[in-house]
Short mmCIF file of C-alpha atoms and ligand atoms in Angstrom, two decimals:
data_model
loop_
_atom_site.label_atom_id
_atom_site.label_comp_id
_atom_site.label_asym_id
_atom_site.label_seq_id
_atom_site.Cartn_x
_atom_site.Cartn_y
_atom_site.Cartn_z
CA MET A 1 118.10 1.56 4.72
CA ALA A 2 120.56 1.60 7.62
CA THR A 3 119.48 0.12 10.90
CA ASP A 4 118.58 2.66 13.60
CA PRO A 5 120.37 1.53 16.75
CA HIS A 6 117.84 3.22 18.95
CA ALA A 7 115.01 1.13 17.39
CA LEU A 8 117.11 -1.93 17.66
CA PHE A 9 117.73 -1.21 21.34
CA GLU A 10 114.01 -0.83 21.90
CA ASP A 11 113.44 -4.22 20.25
CA TRP A 12 116.03 -5.89 22.53
CA LEU A 13 114.66 -4.17 25.60
CA ALA A 14 111.14 -5.29 24.79
CA GLU A 15 112.44 -8.90 24.59
CA ALA A 16 114.33 -8.47 27.83
CA ARG A 17 111.12 -7.23 29.59
CA THR A 18 109.44 -10.49 28.79
CA SER A 19 112.36 -12.76 29.63
CA GLU A 20 114.36 -11.21 32.51
CA PRO A 21 113.30 -12.30 36.04
CA ASN A 22 113.73 -8.71 37.31
CA ASP A 23 115.10 -5.25 36.44
CA PRO A 24 115.38 -5.52 32.58
CA THR A 25 116.28 -1.78 32.65
CA ALA A 26 119.28 -2.27 35.01
CA MET A 27 122.55 -1.13 33.53
CA ALA A 28 126.05 -0.74 34.75
CA LEU A 29 127.15 2.92 34.62
CA ALA A 30 130.84 3.57 34.36
CA THR A 31 132.21 6.98 35.17
CA ALA A 32 135.71 8.26 35.75
CA ASP A 33 137.21 10.99 37.87
CA ALA A 34 139.29 13.90 36.61
CA GLN A 35 142.38 11.65 36.71
CA GLY A 36 140.69 9.05 34.59
CA ARG A 37 140.23 6.53 37.35
CA PRO A 38 137.13 4.51 36.69
CA SER A 39 134.22 3.43 38.93
CA VAL A 40 131.10 1.48 38.08
CA ARG A 41 127.73 0.82 39.67
CA MET A 42 124.19 -0.27 38.60
CA VAL A 43 121.39 2.24 37.84
CA LEU A 44 118.03 1.93 36.18
CA LEU A 45 117.28 3.29 32.69
CA LYS A 46 114.41 5.76 33.15
CA GLY A 47 114.17 7.21 29.65
CA HIS A 48 115.34 6.40 26.14
CA ASP A 49 114.88 8.10 22.81
CA ALA A 50 116.96 9.31 19.88
CA ARG A 51 118.72 11.78 22.22
CA GLY A 52 120.04 9.23 24.56
CA PHE A 53 119.70 7.10 27.75
CA VAL A 54 118.52 8.70 30.94
CA PHE A 55 119.09 7.81 34.56
CA TYR A 56 118.54 9.59 37.86
CA SER A 57 120.50 9.98 41.07
CA ASN A 58 121.88 12.33 43.71
CA LEU A 59 124.03 15.11 42.16
CA ASP A 60 126.34 14.94 45.23
CA SER A 61 126.85 11.17 44.99
CA ARG A 62 130.19 9.76 43.90
CA LYS A 63 128.88 9.31 40.34
CA GLY A 64 127.56 12.91 40.48
CA GLY A 65 130.95 14.25 41.42
CA GLU A 66 132.69 12.21 38.76
CA LEU A 67 130.24 13.31 36.05
CA ALA A 68 130.70 16.92 37.08
CA ALA A 69 134.51 16.60 36.73
CA ASN A 70 134.38 14.38 33.65
CA PRO A 71 130.99 14.49 31.80
CA ASN A 72 131.47 11.16 29.89
CA ALA A 73 130.02 7.79 30.69
CA ALA A 74 129.66 4.21 29.53
CA LEU A 75 126.61 2.02 30.05
CA LEU A 76 126.36 -1.74 29.92
CA PHE A 77 123.17 -3.86 29.76
CA HIS A 78 123.61 -7.57 30.24
CA TRP A 79 120.49 -9.61 29.72
CA LYS A 80 121.49 -13.09 30.93
CA SER A 81 118.20 -14.69 29.84
CA LEU A 82 118.87 -13.57 26.29
CA ARG A 83 122.63 -14.04 26.35
CA ARG A 84 123.06 -10.47 25.06
CA GLN A 85 124.83 -7.29 26.06
CA VAL A 86 124.57 -3.72 24.78
CA ARG A 87 127.42 -1.18 25.36
CA VAL A 88 126.80 2.50 25.10
CA GLU A 89 129.44 5.32 25.28
CA GLY A 90 129.27 9.04 25.06
CA PRO A 91 129.18 12.43 26.75
CA VAL A 92 126.48 13.21 29.34
CA GLU A 93 124.21 16.24 29.79
CA PRO A 94 122.02 17.07 32.73
CA VAL A 95 118.28 16.49 32.03
CA SER A 96 116.03 19.59 32.24
CA ASP A 97 114.33 20.44 35.60
CA VAL A 98 110.97 19.83 33.91
CA GLU A 99 112.05 16.32 32.94
CA ALA A 100 113.49 15.54 36.38
CA ASP A 101 110.34 16.96 38.12
CA ALA A 102 108.11 14.85 35.95
CA TYR A 103 110.07 11.64 36.71
CA PHE A 104 110.42 12.40 40.43
CA ALA A 105 106.63 13.00 40.64
CA SER A 106 106.00 9.53 39.17
CA ARG A 107 107.98 7.73 41.86
CA ALA A 108 106.49 6.00 44.91
CA ARG A 109 106.10 8.33 47.90
CA GLU A 110 108.51 6.12 49.86
CA SER A 111 111.21 6.47 47.17
CA GLN A 112 110.67 10.22 47.13
CA LEU A 113 111.12 10.36 50.91
CA GLY A 114 114.19 8.13 50.58
CA ALA A 115 115.76 10.56 48.08
CA TRP A 116 115.37 13.37 50.71
CA ALA A 117 116.67 11.15 53.58
CA SER A 118 119.76 9.73 51.79
CA ASP A 119 123.02 11.56 51.87
CA GLN A 120 124.01 9.27 49.00
CA SER A 121 127.55 7.95 48.89
CA ARG A 122 128.48 9.59 52.24
CA PRO A 123 129.55 7.36 55.19
CA LEU A 124 126.70 6.33 57.44
CA ASP A 125 127.58 5.45 61.10
CA ARG A 126 124.52 3.36 61.81
CA ARG A 127 121.43 2.31 59.79
CA GLU A 128 119.18 3.88 62.54
CA ILE A 129 120.47 7.33 61.61
CA PHE A 130 119.19 6.94 58.07
CA GLU A 131 115.86 5.55 59.45
CA ALA A 132 115.49 8.56 61.73
CA ARG A 133 116.23 10.97 58.82
CA TYR A 134 113.54 9.08 56.69
CA ALA A 135 110.99 9.50 59.59
CA GLU A 136 111.90 13.17 59.84
CA MET A 137 111.18 13.68 56.11
CA ALA A 138 107.96 11.70 56.35
CA ALA A 139 106.86 14.10 59.14
CA ARG A 140 108.05 17.18 57.26
CA PHE A 141 106.05 16.35 54.13
CA ASP A 142 103.15 14.77 55.99
CA GLY A 143 100.11 14.61 53.72
CA GLY A 144 101.64 16.99 51.21
CA GLU A 145 103.36 16.53 47.91
CA VAL A 146 107.03 15.58 48.12
CA PRO A 147 108.97 17.97 45.89
CA ARG A 148 112.15 16.91 44.04
CA PRO A 149 115.13 17.45 46.26
CA PRO A 150 117.37 20.34 44.91
CA ARG A 151 120.39 17.97 44.61
CA TRP A 152 118.53 15.10 42.91
CA SER A 153 118.23 14.93 39.20
CA GLY A 154 119.15 12.95 36.04
CA TRP A 155 121.67 12.71 33.21
CA ARG A 156 121.37 11.78 29.60
CA VAL A 157 124.11 9.65 28.03
CA MET A 158 124.29 10.84 24.39
CA PRO A 159 125.71 7.86 22.52
CA GLU A 160 128.54 8.13 20.10
CA ARG A 161 128.97 4.37 20.04
CA ILE A 162 126.50 1.58 20.62
CA GLU A 163 127.44 -2.08 20.39
CA PHE A 164 125.01 -4.99 20.23
CA TRP A 165 126.53 -8.29 21.30
CA SER A 166 124.77 -11.67 20.84
CA ASP A 167 126.02 -14.98 22.07
CA ARG A 168 126.77 -17.63 19.43
CA ALA A 169 127.90 -21.20 19.96
CA PHE A 170 131.58 -21.85 20.54
CA ARG A 171 132.26 -18.15 21.35
CA LEU A 172 131.69 -17.21 17.72
CA HIS A 173 129.64 -14.29 18.93
CA GLU A 174 128.08 -11.57 16.84
CA ARG A 175 129.10 -7.92 17.50
CA ARG A 176 127.33 -5.10 15.64
CA LEU A 177 128.90 -1.71 16.22
CA PHE A 178 127.14 1.60 15.48
CA THR A 179 129.13 4.75 15.50
CA ARG A 180 127.82 8.32 15.20
CA ALA A 181 128.29 9.76 11.74
CA GLY A 182 126.92 13.31 11.58
CA GLU A 183 123.16 13.13 12.18
CA GLY A 184 123.11 9.43 11.47
CA TRP A 185 124.98 6.19 12.23
CA SER A 186 127.47 4.01 10.46
CA GLU A 187 127.28 0.27 11.12
CA GLY A 188 129.92 -2.36 11.13
CA LEU A 189 130.87 -5.66 12.62
CA LEU A 190 133.67 -6.52 15.13
CA TYR A 191 135.49 -9.81 15.58
CA PRO A 192 134.15 -11.47 18.73
C1 LIG B 201 119.69 -3.04 40.02
C2 LIG B 201 120.13 -1.71 40.71
C3 LIG B 201 119.60 -0.55 40.27
C4 LIG B 201 119.93 0.74 40.81
N1 LIG B 201 119.44 1.85 40.35
C5 LIG B 201 119.86 3.03 40.84
C6 LIG B 201 119.44 4.26 40.25
O1 LIG B 201 118.65 4.27 39.28
N2 LIG B 201 119.88 5.42 40.75
C7 LIG B 201 120.82 5.43 41.79
O2 LIG B 201 121.16 6.56 42.24
N3 LIG B 201 121.24 4.34 42.37
C8 LIG B 201 120.76 3.14 41.89
N4 LIG B 201 121.25 1.93 42.45
C9 LIG B 201 122.33 2.02 43.50
C10 LIG B 201 123.68 2.32 42.87
O3 LIG B 201 124.18 1.05 42.33
C11 LIG B 201 124.67 2.91 43.87
O4 LIG B 201 124.80 2.09 44.98
C12 LIG B 201 124.38 4.36 44.27
O5 LIG B 201 123.79 5.08 43.22
C13 LIG B 201 125.65 5.08 44.79
O6 LIG B 201 126.63 5.07 43.73
P1 LIG B 201 127.83 6.06 43.79
O7 LIG B 201 128.36 6.08 45.18
O8 LIG B 201 128.86 5.51 42.80
O9 LIG B 201 127.38 7.46 43.29
C14 LIG B 201 120.93 0.73 41.89
C15 LIG B 201 121.47 -0.48 42.32
C16 LIG B 201 121.06 -1.71 41.76
C17 LIG B 201 121.72 -3.00 42.17
#
């Protein structure tokens, strides 16, 4: 039976959870603008299943603007403790409001208030301005539930290509490439 790359990813992530000093779910997210100019930053993986890889952010952030103009992304996990990397590529779709609400509700209150206070990716004149906005939001939602900000949500990268890379001695690395084939996957190897 062919290997399921999603199951293989879960195995590798489980190993990374035990060996990484912090943030085993951290991944580099590459996006590109309408002209194809790339940009990359770290985000945290907040959901994974057969549909894809989910992360959350501000819809008006730089990444949000780029994904609106060009709804394709690449992800990279690098687990140094395991000497492994996983590369994921594919189109993105917005997560549902229900999914975003559920994740937002699970976050620490301070993170929820931070999402309201941050005008993500916009220039900030002084740190104190951000702190004042945070205090304003803390007062606004005092004691009550903090709802998900209207411009804060998530995306799902729906993989068409997933590569598992393992370090081997003398740079004779192993590269297993899975490419979407209809409902399933085809698997092959790449030269290192
Ligand atoms: C380990 C790590 C995890 C991060 N996770 C997230 C995340 O899940 N969502 C997010 O919006 N920003 C996250 N950030 C901050 C982003 O890297 C970035 O600074 C921010 O999202 C703005 O990016 P943009 O201007 O390209 O949109 C994380 C940063 C690091 C270093």
